[in-house]
């Protein structure tokens, strides 16, 4: 059962792994074995919740995992158990950062990108690109908030928008504010002479030839086309550049094999 759990866990099939532990727990009588299997179930459920962006549940479950350190060492072995516990501690730190302040923050961008990477590893490119699209949008929102005082792209006061964008968008305004989508947010950054806006344009992400168009045509957005690995790769590189991060700095789920 533990071997099956490890295989499923490393495939990111966390709910299936949790079910293996839960079913097996009912079939054993020794209290120590039940505790060990319960610690595995809590671990898998914690990462399953995280994959669904239920960060509060994940944080609570990871705390239970830490309390079951001895049971994890017993069921997985001391070396593998210690590696897992170290990874869980790093994830708990990231979860704490996600809970600070008002979103979006840089930590939300990193979390979205890490989630996209896991979906890509599963071959789910439509899901992966949907998350990358949101990460790219959130990167603009973070820069606008932290560097230019634009608290929300849903309600941007016209007086915070420079010309000629202000005149162009004035007809869209409602009560003196305008809502901005992804392309608009980066256009505003460019209009504010922010280097992130220039970087977005230089990456070829604006206009009808942008790889972002593939996301809009995806069945998970507005069309019925499947997203290719090539589109993911282009957006992945751009997302890392816009957020000014290296892939190694993203939160990483531990592996057991």
PDB file of N, CA and C in Angstrom, residues 152-250:
ATOM      1  N   UNK A 152      -6.567  48.181  -7.812  1.00  0.00           N
ATOM      2  CA  UNK A 152      -7.330  47.130  -8.481  1.00  0.00           C
ATOM      3  C   UNK A 152      -7.531  47.489  -9.942  1.00  0.00           C
ATOM      4  N   UNK A 153      -7.268  46.526 -10.824  1.00  0.00           N
ATOM      5  CA  UNK A 153      -7.495  46.785 -12.249  1.00  0.00           C
ATOM      6  C   UNK A 153      -8.981  46.722 -12.595  1.00  0.00           C
ATOM      7  N   UNK A 154      -9.824  46.323 -11.638  1.00  0.00           N
ATOM      8  CA  UNK A 154     -11.267  46.328 -11.879  1.00  0.00           C
ATOM      9  C   UNK A 154     -11.841  47.738 -11.817  1.00  0.00           C
ATOM     10  N   UNK A 155     -11.168  48.628 -11.066  1.00  0.00           N
ATOM     11  CA  UNK A 155     -11.657  49.996 -10.900  1.00  0.00           C
ATOM     12  C   UNK A 155     -10.465  50.953 -10.890  1.00  0.00           C
ATOM     13  N   UNK A 156     -10.011  51.336 -12.076  1.00  0.00           N
ATOM     14  CA  UNK A 156      -8.871  52.257 -12.191  1.00  0.00           C
ATOM     15  C   UNK A 156      -9.395  53.666 -12.447  1.00  0.00           C
ATOM     16  N   UNK A 157      -9.147  54.598 -11.548  1.00  0.00           N
ATOM     17  CA  UNK A 157      -9.596  55.981 -11.775  1.00  0.00           C
ATOM     18  C   UNK A 157      -8.952  56.563 -13.031  1.00  0.00           C
ATOM     19  N   UNK A 158      -9.741  57.273 -13.815  1.00  0.00           N
ATOM     20  CA  UNK A 158      -9.229  57.866 -15.057  1.00  0.00           C
ATOM     21  C   UNK A 158      -8.054  58.801 -14.808  1.00  0.00           C
ATOM     22  N   UNK A 159      -8.050  59.475 -13.647  1.00  0.00           N
ATOM     23  CA  UNK A 159      -6.958  60.418 -13.393  1.00  0.00           C
ATOM     24  C   UNK A 159      -5.609  59.720 -13.192  1.00  0.00           C
ATOM     25  N   UNK A 160      -5.625  58.392 -12.956  1.00  0.00           N
ATOM     26  CA  UNK A 160      -4.378  57.656 -12.816  1.00  0.00           C
ATOM     27  C   UNK A 160      -3.862  57.126 -14.158  1.00  0.00           C
ATOM     28  N   UNK A 161      -4.625  57.374 -15.220  1.00  0.00           N
ATOM     29  CA  UNK A 161      -4.268  56.874 -16.540  1.00  0.00           C
ATOM     30  C   UNK A 161      -3.687  58.021 -17.371  1.00  0.00           C
ATOM     31  N   UNK A 162      -2.486  57.872 -17.910  1.00  0.00           N
ATOM     32  CA  UNK A 162      -1.872  58.951 -18.686  1.00  0.00           C
ATOM     33  C   UNK A 162      -2.489  59.042 -20.084  1.00  0.00           C
ATOM     34  N   UNK A 163      -2.326  60.193 -20.689  1.00  0.00           N
ATOM     35  CA  UNK A 163      -2.710  60.353 -22.101  1.00  0.00           C
ATOM     36  C   UNK A 163      -1.687  59.655 -22.991  1.00  0.00           C
ATOM     37  N   UNK A 164      -2.073  59.145 -24.154  1.00  0.00           N
ATOM     38  CA  UNK A 164      -3.405  59.236 -24.766  1.00  0.00           C
ATOM     39  C   UNK A 164      -4.370  58.125 -24.333  1.00  0.00           C
ATOM     40  N   UNK A 165      -3.929  57.238 -23.435  1.00  0.00           N
ATOM     41  CA  UNK A 165      -4.804  56.140 -23.015  1.00  0.00           C
ATOM     42  C   UNK A 165      -6.067  56.653 -22.321  1.00  0.00           C
ATOM     43  N   UNK A 166      -5.923  57.740 -21.576  1.00  0.00           N
ATOM     44  CA  UNK A 166      -7.082  58.255 -20.845  1.00  0.00           C
ATOM     45  C   UNK A 166      -8.206  58.632 -21.802  1.00  0.00           C
ATOM     46  N   UNK A 167      -7.866  59.321 -22.868  1.00  0.00           N
ATOM     47  CA  UNK A 167      -8.885  59.716 -23.851  1.00  0.00           C
ATOM     48  C   UNK A 167      -9.457  58.495 -24.566  1.00  0.00           C
ATOM     49  N   UNK A 168      -8.589  57.526 -24.858  1.00  0.00           N
ATOM     50  CA  UNK A 168      -9.031  56.320 -25.566  1.00  0.00           C
ATOM     51  C   UNK A 168     -10.010  55.507 -24.731  1.00  0.00           C
ATOM     52  N   UNK A 169      -9.742  55.423 -23.423  1.00  0.00           N
ATOM     53  CA  UNK A 169     -10.557  54.577 -22.550  1.00  0.00           C
ATOM     54  C   UNK A 169     -11.703  55.323 -21.876  1.00  0.00           C
ATOM     55  N   UNK A 170     -11.785  56.624 -22.091  1.00  0.00           N
ATOM     56  CA  UNK A 170     -12.803  57.431 -21.396  1.00  0.00           C
ATOM     57  C   UNK A 170     -14.217  56.950 -21.686  1.00  0.00           C
ATOM     58  N   UNK A 171     -14.461  56.489 -22.915  1.00  0.00           N
ATOM     59  CA  UNK A 171     -15.815  56.038 -23.266  1.00  0.00           C
ATOM     60  C   UNK A 171     -16.204  54.759 -22.534  1.00  0.00           C
ATOM     61  N   UNK A 172     -15.218  54.034 -22.007  1.00  0.00           N
ATOM     62  CA  UNK A 172     -15.491  52.800 -21.268  1.00  0.00           C
ATOM     63  C   UNK A 172     -15.707  53.055 -19.787  1.00  0.00           C
ATOM     64  N   UNK A 173     -15.445  54.282 -19.361  1.00  0.00           N
ATOM     65  CA  UNK A 173     -15.478  54.587 -17.934  1.00  0.00           C
ATOM     66  C   UNK A 173     -16.898  54.576 -17.384  1.00  0.00           C
ATOM     67  N   UNK A 174     -17.003  54.175 -16.135  1.00  0.00           N
ATOM     68  CA  UNK A 174     -18.269  54.191 -15.412  1.00  0.00           C
ATOM     69  C   UNK A 174     -18.012  54.832 -14.059  1.00  0.00           C
ATOM     70  N   UNK A 175     -18.643  55.988 -13.822  1.00  0.00           N
ATOM     71  CA  UNK A 175     -18.411  56.748 -12.591  1.00  0.00           C
ATOM     72  C   UNK A 175     -16.936  57.097 -12.409  1.00  0.00           C
ATOM     73  N   UNK A 176     -16.271  57.403 -13.514  1.00  0.00           N
ATOM     74  CA  UNK A 176     -14.889  57.869 -13.440  1.00  0.00           C
ATOM     75  C   UNK A 176     -13.849  56.787 -13.298  1.00  0.00           C
ATOM     76  N   UNK A 177     -14.254  55.513 -13.381  1.00  0.00           N
ATOM     77  CA  UNK A 177     -13.285  54.419 -13.285  1.00  0.00           C
ATOM     78  C   UNK A 177     -13.466  53.489 -14.470  1.00  0.00           C
ATOM     79  N   UNK A 178     -12.401  52.756 -14.793  1.00  0.00           N
ATOM     80  CA  UNK A 178     -12.443  51.849 -15.927  1.00  0.00           C
ATOM     81  C   UNK A 178     -11.850  50.506 -15.503  1.00  0.00           C
ATOM     82  N   UNK A 179     -12.409  49.411 -16.046  1.00  0.00           N
ATOM     83  CA  UNK A 179     -11.899  48.070 -15.774  1.00  0.00           C
ATOM     84  C   UNK A 179     -10.908  47.680 -16.863  1.00  0.00           C
ATOM     85  N   UNK A 180      -9.786  47.098 -16.448  1.00  0.00           N
ATOM     86  CA  UNK A 180      -8.725  46.739 -17.392  1.00  0.00           C
ATOM     87  C   UNK A 180      -8.509  45.231 -17.424  1.00  0.00           C
ATOM     88  N   UNK A 181      -8.431  44.681 -18.634  1.00  0.00           N
ATOM     89  CA  UNK A 181      -8.053  43.296 -18.810  1.00  0.00           C
ATOM     90  C   UNK A 181      -6.544  43.162 -18.867  1.00  0.00           C
ATOM     91  N   UNK A 182      -6.073  41.986 -19.218  1.00  0.00           N
ATOM     92  CA  UNK A 182      -4.633  41.724 -19.240  1.00  0.00           C
ATOM     93  C   UNK A 182      -3.898  42.661 -20.194  1.00  0.00           C
ATOM     94  N   UNK A 183      -4.350  42.712 -21.451  1.00  0.00           N
ATOM     95  CA  UNK A 183      -3.672  43.561 -22.430  1.00  0.00           C
ATOM     96  C   UNK A 183      -3.715  45.028 -22.005  1.00  0.00           C
ATOM     97  N   UNK A 184      -4.848  45.475 -21.467  1.00  0.00           N
ATOM     98  CA  UNK A 184      -4.979  46.862 -21.006  1.00  0.00           C
ATOM     99  C   UNK A 184      -4.002  47.164 -19.876  1.00  0.00           C
ATOM    100  N   UNK A 185      -3.856  46.199 -18.944  1.00  0.00           N
ATOM    101  CA  UNK A 185      -2.973  46.414 -17.792  1.00  0.00           C
ATOM    102  C   UNK A 185      -1.540  46.638 -18.244  1.00  0.00           C
ATOM    103  N   UNK A 186      -1.091  45.858 -19.217  1.00  0.00           N
ATOM    104  CA  UNK A 186       0.278  46.048 -19.706  1.00  0.00           C
ATOM    105  C   UNK A 186       0.396  47.300 -20.568  1.00  0.00           C
ATOM    106  N   UNK A 187      -0.684  47.670 -21.274  1.00  0.00           N
ATOM    107  CA  UNK A 187      -0.671  48.924 -22.019  1.00  0.00           C
ATOM    108  C   UNK A 187      -0.538  50.105 -21.060  1.00  0.00           C
ATOM    109  N   UNK A 188      -1.210  50.006 -19.919  1.00  0.00           N
ATOM    110  CA  UNK A 188      -1.102  51.064 -18.922  1.00  0.00           C
ATOM    111  C   UNK A 188       0.320  51.130 -18.362  1.00  0.00           C
ATOM    112  N   UNK A 189       0.922  49.976 -18.103  1.00  0.00           N
ATOM    113  CA  UNK A 189       2.299  49.973 -17.621  1.00  0.00           C
ATOM    114  C   UNK A 189       3.241  50.608 -18.635  1.00  0.00           C
ATOM    115  N   UNK A 190       3.026  50.303 -19.920  1.00  0.00           N
ATOM    116  CA  UNK A 190       3.846  50.923 -20.955  1.00  0.00           C
ATOM    117  C   UNK A 190       3.620  52.425 -20.992  1.00  0.00           C
ATOM    118  N   UNK A 191       2.351  52.845 -20.846  1.00  0.00           N
ATOM    119  CA  UNK A 191       2.032  54.268 -20.830  1.00  0.00           C
ATOM    120  C   UNK A 191       2.633  54.989 -19.642  1.00  0.00           C
ATOM    121  N   UNK A 192       2.863  54.244 -18.562  1.00  0.00           N
ATOM    122  CA  UNK A 192       3.494  54.811 -17.364  1.00  0.00           C
ATOM    123  C   UNK A 192       5.013  54.701 -17.418  1.00  0.00           C
ATOM    124  N   UNK A 193       5.527  54.251 -18.575  1.00  0.00           N
ATOM    125  CA  UNK A 193       6.967  54.079 -18.784  1.00  0.00           C
ATOM    126  C   UNK A 193       7.583  53.071 -17.821  1.00  0.00           C
ATOM    127  N   UNK A 194       6.781  52.081 -17.436  1.00  0.00           N
ATOM    128  CA  UNK A 194       7.297  51.021 -16.568  1.00  0.00           C
ATOM    129  C   UNK A 194       7.992  49.970 -17.431  1.00  0.00           C
ATOM    130  N   UNK A 195       9.184  49.527 -17.047  1.00  0.00           N
ATOM    131  CA  UNK A 195       9.915  48.549 -17.864  1.00  0.00           C
ATOM    132  C   UNK A 195       9.185  47.224 -18.059  1.00  0.00           C
ATOM    133  N   UNK A 196       8.292  46.877 -17.146  1.00  0.00           N
ATOM    134  CA  UNK A 196       7.536  45.623 -17.306  1.00  0.00           C
ATOM    135  C   UNK A 196       6.597  45.728 -18.506  1.00  0.00           C
ATOM    136  N   UNK A 197       6.025  46.904 -18.711  1.00  0.00           N
ATOM    137  CA  UNK A 197       5.165  47.116 -19.870  1.00  0.00           C
ATOM    138  C   UNK A 197       5.956  47.017 -21.168  1.00  0.00           C
ATOM    139  N   UNK A 198       7.145  47.567 -21.165  1.00  0.00           N
ATOM    140  CA  UNK A 198       8.009  47.479 -22.340  1.00  0.00           C
ATOM    141  C   UNK A 198       8.429  46.037 -22.597  1.00  0.00           C
ATOM    142  N   UNK A 199       8.724  45.320 -21.524  1.00  0.00           N
ATOM    143  CA  UNK A 199       9.141  43.919 -21.634  1.00  0.00           C
ATOM    144  C   UNK A 199       8.015  43.070 -22.226  1.00  0.00           C
ATOM    145  N   UNK A 200       6.769  43.352 -21.831  1.00  0.00           N
ATOM    146  CA  UNK A 200       5.604  42.632 -22.354  1.00  0.00           C
ATOM    147  C   UNK A 200       5.484  42.823 -23.861  1.00  0.00           C
ATOM    148  N   UNK A 201       5.634  44.057 -24.301  1.00  0.00           N
ATOM    149  CA  UNK A 201       5.542  44.344 -25.732  1.00  0.00           C
ATOM    150  C   UNK A 201       6.703  43.720 -26.496  1.00  0.00           C
ATOM    151  N   UNK A 202       7.898  43.766 -25.910  1.00  0.00           N
ATOM    152  CA  UNK A 202       9.067  43.196 -26.556  1.00  0.00           C
ATOM    153  C   UNK A 202       9.007  41.682 -26.680  1.00  0.00           C
ATOM    154  N   UNK A 203       8.228  41.038 -25.803  1.00  0.00           N
ATOM    155  CA  UNK A 203       8.093  39.583 -25.845  1.00  0.00           C
ATOM    156  C   UNK A 203       7.075  39.128 -26.875  1.00  0.00           C
ATOM    157  N   UNK A 204       6.456  40.075 -27.557  1.00  0.00           N
ATOM    158  CA  UNK A 204       5.471  39.720 -28.577  1.00  0.00           C
ATOM    159  C   UNK A 204       4.162  39.217 -28.009  1.00  0.00           C
ATOM    160  N   UNK A 205       3.807  39.693 -26.812  1.00  0.00           N
ATOM    161  CA  UNK A 205       2.582  39.218 -26.154  1.00  0.00           C
ATOM    162  C   UNK A 205       1.371  40.095 -26.449  1.00  0.00           C
ATOM    163  N   UNK A 206       1.597  41.241 -27.094  1.00  0.00           N
ATOM    164  CA  UNK A 206       0.470  42.104 -27.457  1.00  0.00           C
ATOM    165  C   UNK A 206       0.109  41.870 -28.926  1.00  0.00           C
ATOM    166  N   UNK A 207      -1.131  42.120 -29.267  1.00  0.00           N
ATOM    167  CA  UNK A 207      -1.559  41.982 -30.658  1.00  0.00           C
ATOM    168  C   UNK A 207      -2.114  40.609 -30.987  1.00  0.00           C
ATOM    169  N   UNK A 208      -2.533  40.464 -32.230  1.00  0.00           N
ATOM    170  CA  UNK A 208      -3.231  39.251 -32.658  1.00  0.00           C
ATOM    171  C   UNK A 208      -2.317  38.046 -32.831  1.00  0.00           C
ATOM    172  N   UNK A 209      -0.996  38.255 -32.901  1.00  0.00           N
ATOM    173  CA  UNK A 209      -0.074  37.135 -33.061  1.00  0.00           C
ATOM    174  C   UNK A 209       0.475  36.640 -31.724  1.00  0.00           C
ATOM    175  N   UNK A 210      -0.011  37.201 -30.628  1.00  0.00           N
ATOM    176  CA  UNK A 210       0.464  36.813 -29.307  1.00  0.00           C
ATOM    177  C   UNK A 210       0.098  35.367 -28.992  1.00  0.00           C
ATOM    178  N   UNK A 211       1.007  34.607 -28.337  1.00  0.00           N
ATOM    179  CA  UNK A 211       0.658  33.256 -27.908  1.00  0.00           C
ATOM    180  C   UNK A 211      -0.471  33.240 -26.888  1.00  0.00           C
ATOM    181  N   UNK A 212      -0.772  34.401 -26.298  1.00  0.00           N
ATOM    182  CA  UNK A 212      -1.913  34.489 -25.384  1.00  0.00           C
ATOM    183  C   UNK A 212      -3.230  34.233 -26.109  1.00  0.00           C
ATOM    184  N   UNK A 213      -3.242  34.467 -27.432  1.00  0.00           N
ATOM    185  CA  UNK A 213      -4.451  34.218 -28.221  1.00  0.00           C
ATOM    186  C   UNK A 213      -4.831  32.748 -28.155  1.00  0.00           C
ATOM    187  N   UNK A 214      -3.823  31.864 -28.063  1.00  0.00           N
ATOM    188  CA  UNK A 214      -4.096  30.429 -27.984  1.00  0.00           C
ATOM    189  C   UNK A 214      -4.893  30.098 -26.737  1.00  0.00           C
ATOM    190  N   UNK A 215      -4.629  30.812 -25.666  1.00  0.00           N
ATOM    191  CA  UNK A 215      -5.424  30.590 -24.442  1.00  0.00           C
ATOM    192  C   UNK A 215      -6.868  30.993 -24.678  1.00  0.00           C
ATOM    193  N   UNK A 216      -7.098  32.103 -25.371  1.00  0.00           N
ATOM    194  CA  UNK A 216      -8.466  32.559 -25.626  1.00  0.00           C
ATOM    195  C   UNK A 216      -9.227  31.588 -26.514  1.00  0.00           C
ATOM    196  N   UNK A 217      -8.492  30.869 -27.387  1.00  0.00           N
ATOM    197  CA  UNK A 217      -9.133  29.908 -28.275  1.00  0.00           C
ATOM    198  C   UNK A 217      -9.261  28.528 -27.637  1.00  0.00           C
ATOM    199  N   UNK A 218      -8.690  28.379 -26.442  1.00  0.00           N
ATOM    200  CA  UNK A 218      -8.745  27.098 -25.744  1.00  0.00           C
ATOM    201  C   UNK A 218     -10.174  26.772 -25.328  1.00  0.00           C
ATOM    202  N   UNK A 219     -10.449  25.481 -25.181  1.00  0.00           N
ATOM    203  CA  UNK A 219     -11.777  25.053 -24.752  1.00  0.00           C
ATOM    204  C   UNK A 219     -12.054  25.482 -23.315  1.00  0.00           C
ATOM    205  N   UNK A 220     -10.990  25.805 -22.575  1.00  0.00           N
ATOM    206  CA  UNK A 220     -11.169  26.287 -21.206  1.00  0.00           C
ATOM    207  C   UNK A 220     -11.400  27.797 -21.153  1.00  0.00           C
ATOM    208  N   UNK A 221     -11.382  28.445 -22.318  1.00  0.00           N
ATOM    209  CA  UNK A 221     -11.639  29.891 -22.370  1.00  0.00           C
ATOM    210  C   UNK A 221     -12.830  30.156 -23.287  1.00  0.00           C
ATOM    211  N   UNK A 222     -12.553  30.508 -24.556  1.00  0.00           N
ATOM    212  CA  UNK A 222     -13.648  30.924 -25.437  1.00  0.00           C
ATOM    213  C   UNK A 222     -13.764  30.096 -26.711  1.00  0.00           C
ATOM    214  N   UNK A 223     -12.913  29.091 -26.887  1.00  0.00           N
ATOM    215  CA  UNK A 223     -12.936  28.334 -28.137  1.00  0.00           C
ATOM    216  C   UNK A 223     -12.994  26.839 -27.926  1.00  0.00           C
ATOM    217  N   UNK A 224     -12.512  26.093 -28.925  1.00  0.00           N
ATOM    218  CA  UNK A 224     -12.541  24.637 -28.863  1.00  0.00           C
ATOM    219  C   UNK A 224     -11.224  24.022 -29.329  1.00  0.00           C
ATOM    220  N   UNK A 225     -10.153  24.818 -29.306  1.00  0.00           N
ATOM    221  CA  UNK A 225      -8.853  24.327 -29.731  1.00  0.00           C
ATOM    222  C   UNK A 225      -8.055  23.853 -28.525  1.00  0.00           C
ATOM    223  N   UNK A 226      -7.219  22.836 -28.739  1.00  0.00           N
ATOM    224  CA  UNK A 226      -6.343  22.381 -27.669  1.00  0.00           C
ATOM    225  C   UNK A 226      -5.044  23.177 -27.702  1.00  0.00           C
ATOM    226  N   UNK A 227      -4.472  23.368 -26.556  1.00  0.00           N
ATOM    227  CA  UNK A 227      -3.234  24.141 -26.440  1.00  0.00           C
ATOM    228  C   UNK A 227      -2.050  23.205 -26.620  1.00  0.00           C
ATOM    229  N   UNK A 228      -1.062  23.652 -27.375  1.00  0.00           N
ATOM    230  CA  UNK A 228       0.113  22.830 -27.656  1.00  0.00           C
ATOM    231  C   UNK A 228       1.218  23.067 -26.632  1.00  0.00           C
ATOM    232  N   UNK A 229       2.179  22.127 -26.603  1.00  0.00           N
ATOM    233  CA  UNK A 229       3.345  22.281 -25.731  1.00  0.00           C
ATOM    234  C   UNK A 229       4.159  23.503 -26.127  1.00  0.00           C
ATOM    235  N   UNK A 230       4.202  23.812 -27.418  1.00  0.00           N
ATOM    236  CA  UNK A 230       4.977  24.960 -27.900  1.00  0.00           C
ATOM    237  C   UNK A 230       4.418  26.267 -27.339  1.00  0.00           C
ATOM    238  N   UNK A 231       3.097  26.380 -27.295  1.00  0.00           N
ATOM    239  CA  UNK A 231       2.477  27.589 -26.733  1.00  0.00           C
ATOM    240  C   UNK A 231       2.820  27.711 -25.253  1.00  0.00           C
ATOM    241  N   UNK A 232       2.740  26.585 -24.542  1.00  0.00           N
ATOM    242  CA  UNK A 232       3.101  26.623 -23.120  1.00  0.00           C
ATOM    243  C   UNK A 232       4.522  27.110 -22.943  1.00  0.00           C
ATOM    244  N   UNK A 233       5.453  26.569 -23.724  1.00  0.00           N
ATOM    245  CA  UNK A 233       6.867  26.932 -23.580  1.00  0.00           C
ATOM    246  C   UNK A 233       7.090  28.426 -23.794  1.00  0.00           C
ATOM    247  N   UNK A 234       6.414  28.999 -24.805  1.00  0.00           N
ATOM    248  CA  UNK A 234       6.559  30.433 -25.069  1.00  0.00           C
ATOM    249  C   UNK A 234       6.024  31.264 -23.898  1.00  0.00           C
ATOM    250  N   UNK A 235       4.856  30.893 -23.405  1.00  0.00           N
ATOM    251  CA  UNK A 235       4.262  31.652 -22.303  1.00  0.00           C
ATOM    252  C   UNK A 235       5.021  31.429 -20.998  1.00  0.00           C
ATOM    253  N   UNK A 236       5.548  30.238 -20.812  1.00  0.00           N
ATOM    254  CA  UNK A 236       6.330  29.939 -19.609  1.00  0.00           C
ATOM    255  C   UNK A 236       7.560  30.842 -19.530  1.00  0.00           C
ATOM    256  N   UNK A 237       8.281  30.946 -20.633  1.00  0.00           N
ATOM    257  CA  UNK A 237       9.463  31.807 -20.670  1.00  0.00           C
ATOM    258  C   UNK A 237       9.082  33.264 -20.417  1.00  0.00           C
ATOM    259  N   UNK A 238       7.988  33.699 -21.024  1.00  0.00           N
ATOM    260  CA  UNK A 238       7.542  35.085 -20.851  1.00  0.00           C
ATOM    261  C   UNK A 238       7.086  35.347 -19.423  1.00  0.00           C
ATOM    262  N   UNK A 239       6.377  34.396 -18.840  1.00  0.00           N
ATOM    263  CA  UNK A 239       5.881  34.571 -17.474  1.00  0.00           C
ATOM    264  C   UNK A 239       7.036  34.701 -16.487  1.00  0.00           C
ATOM    265  N   UNK A 240       8.067  33.872 -16.650  1.00  0.00           N
ATOM    266  CA  UNK A 240       9.237  33.971 -15.786  1.00  0.00           C
ATOM    267  C   UNK A 240       9.914  35.330 -15.930  1.00  0.00           C
ATOM    268  N   UNK A 241      10.023  35.804 -17.168  1.00  0.00           N
ATOM    269  CA  UNK A 241      10.678  37.085 -17.423  1.00  0.00           C
ATOM    270  C   UNK A 241       9.885  38.248 -16.831  1.00  0.00           C
ATOM    271  N   UNK A 242       8.576  38.252 -17.053  1.00  0.00           N
ATOM    272  CA  UNK A 242       7.745  39.352 -16.557  1.00  0.00           C
ATOM    273  C   UNK A 242       7.738  39.420 -15.035  1.00  0.00           C
ATOM    274  N   UNK A 243       7.782  38.245 -14.395  1.00  0.00           N
ATOM    275  CA  UNK A 243       7.785  38.215 -12.930  1.00  0.00           C
ATOM    276  C   UNK A 243       9.192  38.354 -12.356  1.00  0.00           C
ATOM    277  N   UNK A 244      10.210  38.345 -13.240  1.00  0.00           N
ATOM    278  CA  UNK A 244      11.621  38.443 -12.830  1.00  0.00           C
ATOM    279  C   UNK A 244      11.980  37.355 -11.817  1.00  0.00           C
ATOM    280  N   UNK A 245      11.610  36.118 -12.154  1.00  0.00           N
ATOM    281  CA  UNK A 245      11.907  34.998 -11.273  1.00  0.00           C
ATOM    282  C   UNK A 245      12.604  33.892 -12.059  1.00  0.00           C
ATOM    283  N   UNK A 246      13.302  33.049 -11.345  1.00  0.00           N
ATOM    284  CA  UNK A 246      13.909  31.855 -11.906  1.00  0.00           C
ATOM    285  C   UNK A 246      13.042  30.661 -11.509  1.00  0.00           C
ATOM    286  N   UNK A 247      12.950  29.682 -12.379  1.00  0.00           N
ATOM    287  CA  UNK A 247      12.077  28.530 -12.110  1.00  0.00           C
ATOM    288  C   UNK A 247      12.449  27.830 -10.811  1.00  0.00           C
ATOM    289  N   UNK A 248      13.721  27.899 -10.418  1.00  0.00           N
ATOM    290  CA  UNK A 248      14.156  27.224  -9.193  1.00  0.00           C
ATOM    291  C   UNK A 248      13.617  27.894  -7.925  1.00  0.00           C
ATOM    292  N   UNK A 249      13.107  29.122  -8.051  1.00  0.00           N
ATOM    293  CA  UNK A 249      12.592  29.824  -6.874  1.00  0.00           C
ATOM    294  C   UNK A 249      11.113  29.554  -6.631  1.00  0.00           C
ATOM    295  N   UNK A 250      10.480  28.788  -7.503  1.00  0.00           N
ATOM    296  CA  UNK A 250       9.062  28.478  -7.348  1.00  0.00           C
ATOM    297  C   UNK A 250       8.859  27.441  -6.253  1.00  0.00           C
TER     298      UNK A 250
END
